[in-house]
Amino acid sequence: MGGASARLTKMFEGHRLTPTQRRIAHCMVRRADDTPFLSSVELAELAGVSQPSVTRFAVALGFDGYPALRRHLRENQPEPAAGGEPPAEAGGAANPYQQAVHAEIENLRRLAALLADPEPVERAGALLAGSRPLPVLGLRAAAAQATGFAYFAAKVHPDVRLLSEGGSMLVDRIDGCVRAGASALLCFALPRHPRETVAALDHAREAGLSLVTVADSAFAPVAQTGDLLLPAGVGTGLTFDTACAPMLLGWMLLEAMCDGLPDAQARLEEFDARAGERGLFADWID
């Protein structure tokens, strides 16, 4: 995560923010370099909230109002790099498609910086490896990430249960996992965050499950004290959000989970042997 983004994130940590305030915080982190120069009206428009909400957000952080918050941000801006203006992005980003790619590259850079401390991912991997069964939740936009994770996880984990559909049966399926012995649940939560996802996580907490959540921001509506939340930004430059960083983070969790499963390699070798016998994959046929 870049210096300005990291400073903002640290400022917001420890504050109990409302969903609207988390939305403002998320917007500020994503626009960290611009935030000190935005008016409260401009920030409200970018975050999709009202101007009074921005004022209340500043007060919740301990400032007299938004002007005081903006003054603080200006006074604590990082020093510019030697040599004047920062270099332009590689490639020039001449069109919206290139701009979307560069935005995702930046999300991946932030994820790489976050992984400088591997402990949260390693801890998450141990929780997932130890849960029998392992429920994997992802609704609507996050269903693809949950489905991909569950597909590969099932090759090394003895009991993976995909929860990618909402409705009245969702809570029943979580309860079934708990009765079967589950101790943890993995959730992929991406914008726009379905109310069903929030409600399902609340129920899972009440049922005693440890929650590991991959979300687009540490201020996402699914974030709660005590959960293990791993943030990975999404790209917003196209009509629909892109989620390269959350997908890659899911694969990191797969790797960490494999490290916690002593028989993971044996299971993979067994699958490969059976797939070869069946001629399952075209690129394995002589």
XYZ file of C-alpha atoms in Angstrom:
286
model
C 0.000 0.000 0.000
C 1.294 3.453 -0.893
C 2.472 5.867 1.792
C -0.538 8.188 1.667
C -2.998 5.273 1.579
C -1.245 3.549 4.467
C -1.337 6.710 6.596
C -5.068 7.128 5.980
C -5.755 3.491 6.776
C -3.855 3.796 10.054
C -5.816 6.954 10.912
C -9.125 5.129 10.471
C -8.125 2.025 12.430
C -9.655 1.763 15.882
C -12.675 3.927 15.062
C -16.140 2.374 15.009
C -17.423 3.697 11.714
C -20.949 3.475 10.365
C -21.474 1.883 6.921
C -21.680 5.373 5.385
C -18.487 6.421 7.143
C -16.714 3.265 5.975
C -17.725 4.184 2.446
C -16.142 7.623 2.852
C -13.001 6.084 4.372
C -12.731 3.608 1.511
C -13.043 6.430 -1.020
C -10.358 8.467 0.732
C -7.925 5.538 0.796
C -8.451 4.900 -2.901
C -7.992 8.594 -3.709
C -5.301 9.183 -1.083
C -3.216 11.572 -3.167
C -6.223 13.746 -4.056
C -8.032 13.735 -0.714
C -6.171 16.658 0.935
C -7.357 18.923 -1.902
C -11.004 17.843 -2.093
C -13.827 19.919 -0.671
C -16.418 18.191 1.468
C -18.870 18.440 -1.428
C -16.401 16.852 -3.858
C -15.591 14.045 -1.440
C -19.299 13.445 -0.835
C -19.910 13.142 -4.577
C -17.004 10.726 -5.044
C -18.143 8.556 -2.135
C -21.814 8.742 -3.093
C -22.927 10.195 0.260
C -24.307 13.500 1.507
C -22.114 16.461 2.442
C -23.308 16.386 6.096
C -22.170 12.749 6.232
C -18.636 13.888 5.379
C -18.775 16.439 8.213
C -20.014 13.807 10.685
C -17.249 11.475 9.506
C -14.580 14.086 10.289
C -16.084 14.629 13.739
C -16.121 10.861 14.356
C -12.360 10.884 13.743
C -11.897 13.544 16.423
C -11.715 16.703 14.284
C -13.823 19.841 14.682
C -15.090 19.395 11.111
C -14.002 18.523 7.623
C -11.787 21.638 7.148
C -9.757 20.564 10.184
C -9.416 17.037 8.796
C -8.318 18.351 5.391
C -5.811 20.728 7.024
C -4.373 17.796 8.978
C -3.993 15.769 5.787
C -2.262 18.632 3.976
C 0.149 19.220 6.839
C 1.053 15.531 6.942
C 1.483 14.896 3.241
C 4.544 12.820 2.289
C 7.479 14.713 0.874
C 7.639 14.595 -2.957
C 10.236 12.291 -4.438
C 13.577 13.809 -5.360
C 13.570 15.221 -8.837
C 10.196 16.988 -8.752
C 6.938 15.530 -9.996
C 6.384 11.778 -9.640
C 6.929 9.816 -12.831
C 3.953 9.117 -15.049
C 2.560 5.607 -15.148
C 4.364 3.216 -17.435
C 2.746 2.958 -20.804
C 0.961 6.297 -20.628
C -2.522 4.776 -20.111
C -3.782 6.438 -23.286
C -7.241 4.861 -23.275
C -9.770 3.533 -20.718
C -8.666 -0.071 -21.209
C -5.048 0.746 -20.407
C -6.177 2.863 -17.474
C -8.118 -0.103 -16.090
C -5.035 -2.304 -16.396
C -2.842 0.254 -14.628
C -5.409 0.597 -11.846
C -5.329 -3.166 -11.301
C -1.527 -3.140 -11.323
C -1.687 -0.573 -8.527
C -4.123 -2.782 -6.596
C -1.668 -5.665 -6.948
C 1.200 -3.467 -5.748
C -0.816 -2.598 -2.653
C -1.554 -6.262 -2.085
C 2.144 -7.102 -2.406
C 2.947 -4.453 0.197
C 0.279 -5.873 2.503
C 1.804 -9.337 2.171
C 5.142 -8.040 3.456
C 3.739 -9.331 6.737
C 2.592 -12.873 5.850
C 1.271 -13.661 9.346
C -2.422 -12.833 8.695
C -2.532 -15.018 5.574
C -0.676 -17.828 7.334
C -3.061 -17.592 10.294
C -6.025 -17.649 7.935
C -4.620 -20.697 6.142
C -4.331 -22.572 9.431
C -7.946 -21.725 10.335
C -9.209 -22.944 6.963
C -7.111 -26.120 7.042
C -8.430 -26.993 10.486
C -12.138 -26.599 9.707
C -14.091 -29.792 8.892
C -16.148 -29.035 6.883
C -14.967 -25.748 5.369
C -17.833 -23.479 4.206
C -16.884 -20.966 1.492
C -19.313 -18.073 1.098
C -19.591 -15.696 -1.855
C -22.804 -14.167 -3.159
C -23.557 -12.265 -6.357
C -20.376 -10.531 -7.599
C -18.247 -12.585 -5.195
C -19.672 -15.939 -6.296
C -16.969 -16.375 -8.941
C -14.162 -15.995 -6.387
C -15.852 -18.374 -3.939
C -16.518 -20.946 -6.661
C -12.940 -20.852 -7.926
C -11.518 -21.205 -4.428
C -13.880 -24.074 -3.555
C -13.051 -25.915 -6.791
C -9.333 -26.049 -6.074
C -9.654 -26.359 -2.302
C -11.707 -29.527 -2.735
C -8.672 -31.193 -4.339
C -6.716 -30.971 -1.073
C -9.313 -30.397 1.687
C -11.541 -33.351 2.658
C -14.819 -31.405 2.936
C -15.403 -28.053 1.217
C -18.953 -26.675 1.018
C -19.654 -23.863 -1.423
C -22.277 -21.288 -0.376
C -22.801 -19.200 -3.499
C -26.589 -18.860 -3.506
C -28.666 -16.734 -1.163
C -32.224 -17.278 -0.069
C -33.865 -18.784 2.968
C -31.726 -21.945 2.796
C -28.427 -20.088 3.290
C -28.686 -19.941 7.076
C -29.778 -23.585 7.115
C -26.656 -24.558 5.192
C -24.432 -22.622 7.587
C -26.133 -24.359 10.511
C -25.537 -27.688 8.769
C -21.829 -26.912 8.504
C -21.706 -26.035 12.208
C -23.466 -29.266 13.169
C -21.007 -31.208 11.026
C -18.092 -29.711 12.974
C -17.031 -26.587 11.056
C -14.871 -24.181 13.043
C -14.216 -21.491 10.409
C -15.858 -19.916 7.362
C -14.188 -18.216 4.412
C -16.097 -15.339 2.830
C -15.423 -13.388 -0.341
C -17.199 -10.016 -0.108
C -17.121 -7.604 -3.035
C -19.141 -4.519 -3.921
C -21.937 -4.031 -4.058
C -22.192 -5.871 -0.766
C -25.431 -7.902 -0.546
C -27.373 -7.566 2.688
C -27.605 -11.370 2.667
C -23.826 -11.602 2.968
C -23.799 -9.303 6.007
C -26.666 -11.239 7.604
C -25.021 -14.602 6.875
C -21.773 -13.489 8.494
C -23.667 -12.198 11.545
C -25.321 -15.606 11.869
C -22.003 -17.425 11.431
C -20.463 -15.313 14.219
C -23.357 -16.093 16.527
C -22.891 -19.775 15.720
C -19.270 -19.542 16.900
C -17.439 -19.794 13.584
C -14.135 -17.991 13.084
C -14.465 -15.770 10.026
C -11.832 -15.174 7.367
C -13.033 -12.523 4.908
C -11.486 -11.318 1.653
C -13.028 -7.891 1.029
C -12.360 -4.901 -1.180
C -11.536 -2.693 1.813
C -10.857 -2.794 5.535
C -13.905 -0.545 5.830
C -16.303 -2.803 3.927
C -19.739 -3.343 5.523
C -18.772 -6.932 6.377
C -15.872 -5.870 8.611
C -16.351 -6.560 12.313
C -14.016 -6.528 15.301
C -12.557 -9.969 15.926
C -12.767 -11.193 12.347
C -9.701 -11.864 10.245
C -10.271 -9.502 7.329
C -7.850 -9.404 4.397
C -8.348 -6.391 2.094
C -7.672 -6.397 -1.641
C -8.857 -3.513 -3.790
C -11.081 -3.813 -6.845
C -10.810 -1.848 -10.071
C -13.631 0.594 -10.764
C -12.602 2.116 -14.087
C -14.861 -0.051 -16.257
C -18.633 -0.473 -16.267
C -18.300 -3.436 -13.894
C -15.699 -3.774 -11.140
C -12.630 -5.924 -11.776
C -11.292 -8.150 -9.005
C -7.775 -9.300 -9.889
C -6.348 -8.605 -6.427
C -9.121 -10.410 -4.464
C -8.769 -13.408 -6.780
C -4.996 -13.535 -6.297
C -5.402 -13.166 -2.539
C -7.762 -16.148 -2.622
C -5.006 -18.165 -4.293
C -2.594 -17.061 -1.539
C -5.059 -18.441 1.001
C -5.173 -21.702 -0.943
C -1.394 -21.921 -0.709
C -1.429 -21.156 3.009
C -4.185 -23.724 3.561
C -2.192 -26.356 1.691
C 0.716 -25.659 4.041
C -1.612 -26.563 6.928
C -2.799 -29.844 5.372
C -0.136 -32.565 5.779
C -1.706 -34.769 3.102
C -2.321 -32.020 0.552
C 0.450 -33.158 -1.799
C -0.648 -36.778 -1.589
C -4.213 -35.804 -2.466
C -2.995 -33.817 -5.471
C -0.868 -36.706 -6.701
C -3.804 -39.095 -6.295
C -6.038 -36.758 -8.312
C -3.425 -36.419 -11.052
C -3.070 -40.208 -11.280
C -6.818 -40.767 -11.576
C -7.214 -37.899 -14.061
C -4.475 -39.440 -16.193
C -6.142 -42.855 -16.118
C -9.414 -41.288 -17.255
C -7.812 -39.102 -19.918
C -9.580 -36.218 -18.235
C -7.534 -33.397 -19.729
C -6.866 -32.982 -23.455
C -3.318 -31.725 -22.932
C -2.447 -34.982 -21.153
C -3.401 -37.214 -24.081
C -0.486 -38.492 -26.170
